[in-house]
PDB file of N, CA and C in Angstrom:
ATOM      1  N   UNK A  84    -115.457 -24.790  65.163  1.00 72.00           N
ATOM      2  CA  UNK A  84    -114.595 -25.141  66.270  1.00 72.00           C
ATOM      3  C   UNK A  84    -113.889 -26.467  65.966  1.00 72.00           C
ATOM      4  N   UNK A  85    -112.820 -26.632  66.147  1.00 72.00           N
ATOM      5  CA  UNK A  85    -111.614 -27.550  65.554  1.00 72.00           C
ATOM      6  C   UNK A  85    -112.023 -29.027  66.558  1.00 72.00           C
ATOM      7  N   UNK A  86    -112.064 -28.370  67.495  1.00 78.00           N
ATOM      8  CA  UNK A  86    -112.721 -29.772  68.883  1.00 78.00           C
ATOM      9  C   UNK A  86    -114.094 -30.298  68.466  1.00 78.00           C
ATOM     10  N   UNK A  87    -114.382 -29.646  68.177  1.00 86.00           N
ATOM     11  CA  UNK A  87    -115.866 -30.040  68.247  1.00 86.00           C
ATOM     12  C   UNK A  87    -115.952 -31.046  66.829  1.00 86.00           C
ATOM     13  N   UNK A  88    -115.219 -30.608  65.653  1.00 86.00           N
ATOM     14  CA  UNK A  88    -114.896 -31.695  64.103  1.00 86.00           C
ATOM     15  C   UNK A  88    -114.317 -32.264  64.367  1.00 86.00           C
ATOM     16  N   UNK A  89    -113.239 -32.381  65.615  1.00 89.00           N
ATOM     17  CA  UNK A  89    -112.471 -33.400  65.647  1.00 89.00           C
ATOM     18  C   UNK A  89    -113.573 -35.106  66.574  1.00 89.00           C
ATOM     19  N   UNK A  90    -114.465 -33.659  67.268  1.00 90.00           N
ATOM     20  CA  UNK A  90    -115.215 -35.107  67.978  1.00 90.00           C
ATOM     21  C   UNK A  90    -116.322 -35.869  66.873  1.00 90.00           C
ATOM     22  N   UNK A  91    -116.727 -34.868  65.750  1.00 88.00           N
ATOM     23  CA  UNK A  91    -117.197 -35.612  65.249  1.00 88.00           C
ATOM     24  C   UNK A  91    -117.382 -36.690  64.078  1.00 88.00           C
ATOM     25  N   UNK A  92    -115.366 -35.821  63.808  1.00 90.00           N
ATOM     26  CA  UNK A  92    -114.761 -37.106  62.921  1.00 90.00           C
ATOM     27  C   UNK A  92    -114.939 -38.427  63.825  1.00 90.00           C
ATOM     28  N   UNK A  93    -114.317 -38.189  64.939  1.00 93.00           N
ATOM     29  CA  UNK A  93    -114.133 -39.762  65.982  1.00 93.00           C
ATOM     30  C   UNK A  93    -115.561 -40.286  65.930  1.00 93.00           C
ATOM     31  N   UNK A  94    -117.126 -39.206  65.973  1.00 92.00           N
ATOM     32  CA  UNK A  94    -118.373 -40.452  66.231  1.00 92.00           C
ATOM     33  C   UNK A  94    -118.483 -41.121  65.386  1.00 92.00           C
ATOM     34  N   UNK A  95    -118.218 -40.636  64.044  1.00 93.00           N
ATOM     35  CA  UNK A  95    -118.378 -41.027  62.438  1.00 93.00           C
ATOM     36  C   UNK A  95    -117.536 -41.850  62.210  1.00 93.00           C
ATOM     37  N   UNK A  96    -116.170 -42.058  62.659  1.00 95.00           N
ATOM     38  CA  UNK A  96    -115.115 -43.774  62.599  1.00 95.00           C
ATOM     39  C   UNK A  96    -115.899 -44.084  63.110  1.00 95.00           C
ATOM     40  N   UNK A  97    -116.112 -44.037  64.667  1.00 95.00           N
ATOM     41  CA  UNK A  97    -116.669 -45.154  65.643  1.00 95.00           C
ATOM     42  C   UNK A  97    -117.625 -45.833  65.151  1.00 95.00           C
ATOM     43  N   UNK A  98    -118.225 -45.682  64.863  1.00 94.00           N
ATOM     44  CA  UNK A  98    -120.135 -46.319  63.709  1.00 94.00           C
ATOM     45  C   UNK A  98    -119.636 -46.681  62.329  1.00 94.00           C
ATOM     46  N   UNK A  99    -118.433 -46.807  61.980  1.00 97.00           N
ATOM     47  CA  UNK A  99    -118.411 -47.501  60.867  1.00 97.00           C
ATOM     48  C   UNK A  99    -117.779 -48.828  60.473  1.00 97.00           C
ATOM     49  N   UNK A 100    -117.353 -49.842  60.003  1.00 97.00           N
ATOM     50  CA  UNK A 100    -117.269 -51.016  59.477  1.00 97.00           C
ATOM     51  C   UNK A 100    -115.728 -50.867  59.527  1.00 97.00           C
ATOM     52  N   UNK A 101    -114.740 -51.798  59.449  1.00 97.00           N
ATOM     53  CA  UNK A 101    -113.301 -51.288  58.351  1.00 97.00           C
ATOM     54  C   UNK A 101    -113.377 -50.883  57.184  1.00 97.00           C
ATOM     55  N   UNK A 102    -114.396 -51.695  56.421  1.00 97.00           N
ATOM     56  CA  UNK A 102    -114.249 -50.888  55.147  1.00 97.00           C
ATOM     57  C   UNK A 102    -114.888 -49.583  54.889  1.00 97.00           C
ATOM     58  N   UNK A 103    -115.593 -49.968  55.709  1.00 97.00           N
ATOM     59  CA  UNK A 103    -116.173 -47.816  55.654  1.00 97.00           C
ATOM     60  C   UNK A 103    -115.444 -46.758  55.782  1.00 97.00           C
ATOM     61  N   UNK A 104    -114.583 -47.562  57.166  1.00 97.00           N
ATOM     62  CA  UNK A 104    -113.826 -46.274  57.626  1.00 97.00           C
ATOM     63  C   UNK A 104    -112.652 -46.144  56.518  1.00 97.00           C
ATOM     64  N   UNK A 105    -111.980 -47.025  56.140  1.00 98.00           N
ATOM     65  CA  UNK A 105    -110.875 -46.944  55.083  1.00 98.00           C
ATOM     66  C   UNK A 105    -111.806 -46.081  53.837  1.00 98.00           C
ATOM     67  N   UNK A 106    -112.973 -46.646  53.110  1.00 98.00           N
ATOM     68  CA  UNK A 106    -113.760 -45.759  52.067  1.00 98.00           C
ATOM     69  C   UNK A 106    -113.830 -44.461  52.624  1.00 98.00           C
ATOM     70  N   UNK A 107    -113.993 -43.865  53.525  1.00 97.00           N
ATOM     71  CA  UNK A 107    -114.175 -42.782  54.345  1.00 97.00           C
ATOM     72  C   UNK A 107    -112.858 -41.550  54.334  1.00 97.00           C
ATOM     73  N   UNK A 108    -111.993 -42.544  54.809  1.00 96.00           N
ATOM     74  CA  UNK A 108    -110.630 -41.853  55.209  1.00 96.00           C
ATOM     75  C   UNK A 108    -110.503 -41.057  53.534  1.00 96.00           C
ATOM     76  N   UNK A 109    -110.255 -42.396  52.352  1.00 98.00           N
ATOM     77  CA  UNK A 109    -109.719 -42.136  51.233  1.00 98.00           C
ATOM     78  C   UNK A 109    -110.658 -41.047  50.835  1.00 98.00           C
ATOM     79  N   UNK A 110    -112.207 -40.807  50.791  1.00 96.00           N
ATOM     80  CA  UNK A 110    -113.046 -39.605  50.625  1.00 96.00           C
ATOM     81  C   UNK A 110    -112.411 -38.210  50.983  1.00 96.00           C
ATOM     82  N   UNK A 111    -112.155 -38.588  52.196  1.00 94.00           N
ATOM     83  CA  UNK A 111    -111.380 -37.133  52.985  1.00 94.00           C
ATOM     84  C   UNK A 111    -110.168 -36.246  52.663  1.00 94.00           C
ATOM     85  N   UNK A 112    -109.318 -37.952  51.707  1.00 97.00           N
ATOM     86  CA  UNK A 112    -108.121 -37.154  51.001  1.00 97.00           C
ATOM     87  C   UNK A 112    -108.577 -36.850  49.547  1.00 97.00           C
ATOM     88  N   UNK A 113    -109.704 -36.812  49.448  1.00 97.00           N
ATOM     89  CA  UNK A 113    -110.051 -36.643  47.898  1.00 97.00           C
ATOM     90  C   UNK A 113    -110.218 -37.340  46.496  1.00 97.00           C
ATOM     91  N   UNK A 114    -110.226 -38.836  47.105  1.00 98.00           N
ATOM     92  CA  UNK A 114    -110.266 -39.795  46.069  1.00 98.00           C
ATOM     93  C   UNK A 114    -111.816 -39.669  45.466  1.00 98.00           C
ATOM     94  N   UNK A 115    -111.749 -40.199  44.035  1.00 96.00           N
ATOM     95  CA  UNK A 115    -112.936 -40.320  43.664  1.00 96.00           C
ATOM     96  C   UNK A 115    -113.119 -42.070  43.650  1.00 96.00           C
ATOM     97  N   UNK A 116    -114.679 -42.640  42.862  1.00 94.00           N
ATOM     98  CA  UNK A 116    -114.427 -43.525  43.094  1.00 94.00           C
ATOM     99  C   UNK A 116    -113.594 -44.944  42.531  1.00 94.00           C
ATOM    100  N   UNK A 117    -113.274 -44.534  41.522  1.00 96.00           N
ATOM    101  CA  UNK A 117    -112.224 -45.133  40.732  1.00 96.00           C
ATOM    102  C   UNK A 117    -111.036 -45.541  41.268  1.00 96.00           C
ATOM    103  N   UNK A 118    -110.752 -44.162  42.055  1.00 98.00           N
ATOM    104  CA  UNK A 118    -109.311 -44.160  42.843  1.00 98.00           C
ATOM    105  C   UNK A 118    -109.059 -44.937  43.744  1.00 98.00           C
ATOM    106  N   UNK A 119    -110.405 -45.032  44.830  1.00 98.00           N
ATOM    107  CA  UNK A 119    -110.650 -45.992  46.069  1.00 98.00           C
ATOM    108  C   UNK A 119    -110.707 -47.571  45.734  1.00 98.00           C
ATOM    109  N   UNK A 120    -111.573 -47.557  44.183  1.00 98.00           N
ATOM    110  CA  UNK A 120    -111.779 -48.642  44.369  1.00 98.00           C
ATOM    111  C   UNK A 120    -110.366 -49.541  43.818  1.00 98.00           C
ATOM    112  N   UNK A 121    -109.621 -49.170  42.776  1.00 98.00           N
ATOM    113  CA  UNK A 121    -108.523 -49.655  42.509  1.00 98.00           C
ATOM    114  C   UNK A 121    -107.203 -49.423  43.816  1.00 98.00           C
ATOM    115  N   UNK A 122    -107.789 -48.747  44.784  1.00 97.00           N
ATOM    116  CA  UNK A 122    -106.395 -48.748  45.676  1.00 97.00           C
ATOM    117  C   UNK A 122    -107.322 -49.861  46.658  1.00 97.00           C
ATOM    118  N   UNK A 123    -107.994 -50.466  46.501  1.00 98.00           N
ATOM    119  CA  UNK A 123    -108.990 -51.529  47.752  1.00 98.00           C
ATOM    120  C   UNK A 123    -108.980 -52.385  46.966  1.00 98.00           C
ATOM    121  N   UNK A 124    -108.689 -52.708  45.721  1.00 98.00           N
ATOM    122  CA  UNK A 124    -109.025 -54.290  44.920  1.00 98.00           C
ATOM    123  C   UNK A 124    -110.366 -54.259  45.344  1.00 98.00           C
ATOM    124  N   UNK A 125    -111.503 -53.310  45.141  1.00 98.00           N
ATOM    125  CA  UNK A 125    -112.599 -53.401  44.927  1.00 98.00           C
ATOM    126  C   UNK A 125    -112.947 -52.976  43.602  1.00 98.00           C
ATOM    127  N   UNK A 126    -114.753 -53.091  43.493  1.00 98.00           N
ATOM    128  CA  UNK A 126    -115.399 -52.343  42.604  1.00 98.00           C
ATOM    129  C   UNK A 126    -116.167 -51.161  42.459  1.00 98.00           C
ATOM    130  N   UNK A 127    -116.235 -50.466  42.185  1.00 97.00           N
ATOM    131  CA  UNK A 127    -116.852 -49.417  41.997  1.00 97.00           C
ATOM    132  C   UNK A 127    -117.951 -49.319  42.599  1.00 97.00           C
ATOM    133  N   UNK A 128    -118.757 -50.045  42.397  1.00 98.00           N
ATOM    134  CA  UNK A 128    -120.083 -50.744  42.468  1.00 98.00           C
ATOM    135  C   UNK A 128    -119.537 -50.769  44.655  1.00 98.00           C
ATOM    136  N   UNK A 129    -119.056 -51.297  44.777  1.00 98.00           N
ATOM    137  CA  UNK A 129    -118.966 -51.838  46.226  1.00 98.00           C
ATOM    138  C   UNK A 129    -118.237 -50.788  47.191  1.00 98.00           C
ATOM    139  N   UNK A 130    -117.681 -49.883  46.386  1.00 98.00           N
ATOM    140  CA  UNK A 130    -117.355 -48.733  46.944  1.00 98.00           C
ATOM    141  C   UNK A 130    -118.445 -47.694  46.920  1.00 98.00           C
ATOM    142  N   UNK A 131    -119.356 -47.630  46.004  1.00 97.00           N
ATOM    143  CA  UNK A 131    -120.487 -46.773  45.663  1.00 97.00           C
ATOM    144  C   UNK A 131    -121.350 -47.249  47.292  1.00 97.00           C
ATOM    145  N   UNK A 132    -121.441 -48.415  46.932  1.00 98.00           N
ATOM    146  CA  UNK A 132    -122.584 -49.280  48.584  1.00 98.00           C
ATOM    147  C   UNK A 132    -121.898 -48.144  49.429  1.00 98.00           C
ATOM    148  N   UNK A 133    -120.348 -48.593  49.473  1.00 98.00           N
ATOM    149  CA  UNK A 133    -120.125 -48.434  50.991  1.00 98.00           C
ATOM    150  C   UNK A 133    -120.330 -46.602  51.448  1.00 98.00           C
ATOM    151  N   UNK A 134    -119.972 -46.032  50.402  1.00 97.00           N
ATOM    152  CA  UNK A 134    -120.434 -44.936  50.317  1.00 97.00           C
ATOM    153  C   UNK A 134    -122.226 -44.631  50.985  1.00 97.00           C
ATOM    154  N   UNK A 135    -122.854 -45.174  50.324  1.00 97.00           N
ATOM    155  CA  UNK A 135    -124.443 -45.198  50.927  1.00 97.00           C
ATOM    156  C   UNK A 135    -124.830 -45.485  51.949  1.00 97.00           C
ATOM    157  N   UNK A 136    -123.755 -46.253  52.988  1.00 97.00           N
ATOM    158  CA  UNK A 136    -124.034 -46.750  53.801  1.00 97.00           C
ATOM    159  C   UNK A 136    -123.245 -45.719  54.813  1.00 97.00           C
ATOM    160  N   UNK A 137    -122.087 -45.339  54.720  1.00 97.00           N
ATOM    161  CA  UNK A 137    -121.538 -43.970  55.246  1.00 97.00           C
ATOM    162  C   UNK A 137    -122.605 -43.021  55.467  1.00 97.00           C
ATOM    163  N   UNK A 138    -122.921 -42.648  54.574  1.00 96.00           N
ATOM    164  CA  UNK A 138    -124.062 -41.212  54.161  1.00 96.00           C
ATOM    165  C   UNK A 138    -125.341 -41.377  55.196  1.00 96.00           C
ATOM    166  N   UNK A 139    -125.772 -42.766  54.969  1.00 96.00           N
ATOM    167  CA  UNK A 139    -126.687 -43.001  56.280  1.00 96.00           C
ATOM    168  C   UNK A 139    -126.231 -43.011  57.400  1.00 96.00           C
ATOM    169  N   UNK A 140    -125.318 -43.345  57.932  1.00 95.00           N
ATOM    170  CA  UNK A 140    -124.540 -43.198  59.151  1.00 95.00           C
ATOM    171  C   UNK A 140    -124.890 -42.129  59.763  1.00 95.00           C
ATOM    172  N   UNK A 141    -124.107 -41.243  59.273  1.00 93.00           N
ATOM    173  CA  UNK A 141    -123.593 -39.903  59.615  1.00 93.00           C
ATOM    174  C   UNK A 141    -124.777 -39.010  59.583  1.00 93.00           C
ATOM    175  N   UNK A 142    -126.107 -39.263  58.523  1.00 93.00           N
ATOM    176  CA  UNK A 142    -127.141 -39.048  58.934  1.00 93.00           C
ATOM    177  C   UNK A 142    -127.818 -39.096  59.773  1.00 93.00           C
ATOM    178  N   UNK A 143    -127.574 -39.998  60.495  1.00 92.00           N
ATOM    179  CA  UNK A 143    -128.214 -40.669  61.748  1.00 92.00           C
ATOM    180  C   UNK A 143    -127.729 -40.135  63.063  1.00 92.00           C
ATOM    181  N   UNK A 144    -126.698 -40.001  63.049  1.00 86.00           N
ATOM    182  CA  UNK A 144    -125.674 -39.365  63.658  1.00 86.00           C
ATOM    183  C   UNK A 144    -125.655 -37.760  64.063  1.00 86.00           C
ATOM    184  N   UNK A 145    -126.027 -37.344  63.098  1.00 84.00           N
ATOM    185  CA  UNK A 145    -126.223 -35.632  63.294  1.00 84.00           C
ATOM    186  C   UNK A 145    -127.744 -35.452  63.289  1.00 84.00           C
ATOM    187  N   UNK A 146    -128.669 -36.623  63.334  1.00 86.00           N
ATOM    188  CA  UNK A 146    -129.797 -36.062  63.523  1.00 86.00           C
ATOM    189  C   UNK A 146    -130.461 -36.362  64.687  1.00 86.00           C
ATOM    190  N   UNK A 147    -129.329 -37.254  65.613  1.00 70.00           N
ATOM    191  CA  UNK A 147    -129.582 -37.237  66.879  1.00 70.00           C
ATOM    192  C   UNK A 147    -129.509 -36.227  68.256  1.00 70.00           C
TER     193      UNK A 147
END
């Protein structure tokens, strides 16, 4: 159901950081992490975190 992903794209922004949600967004269009991290003037390494820290999120999130 299209409503129902759309609500749970919105819980999954809502619980995240700026940089999560930007690491997040770019996931969704298919970046890997190379891609994210050179379009963020980050590192790999700090995009990998933010990634881990997403993953727990959203874990948390659907297991409520």
């Amino acid at each position: 159901d299209r409503e129902t992903m759309a609500d749970v794209l919105e819980q999954i922004r809502a619980g995240l950081s700026r940089m999560e949600r930007e690491v997040f967004e770019y996931c969704l269009e298919g970046m890997n992490y190379r891609q994210i991290a050179a379009r963020m003037g980050k590192t790999e390494k700090s995009i990998d975190n933010s990634l881990q820290r997403i993953r727990q999120k959203i874990q948390k999130l659907l297991s409520l």
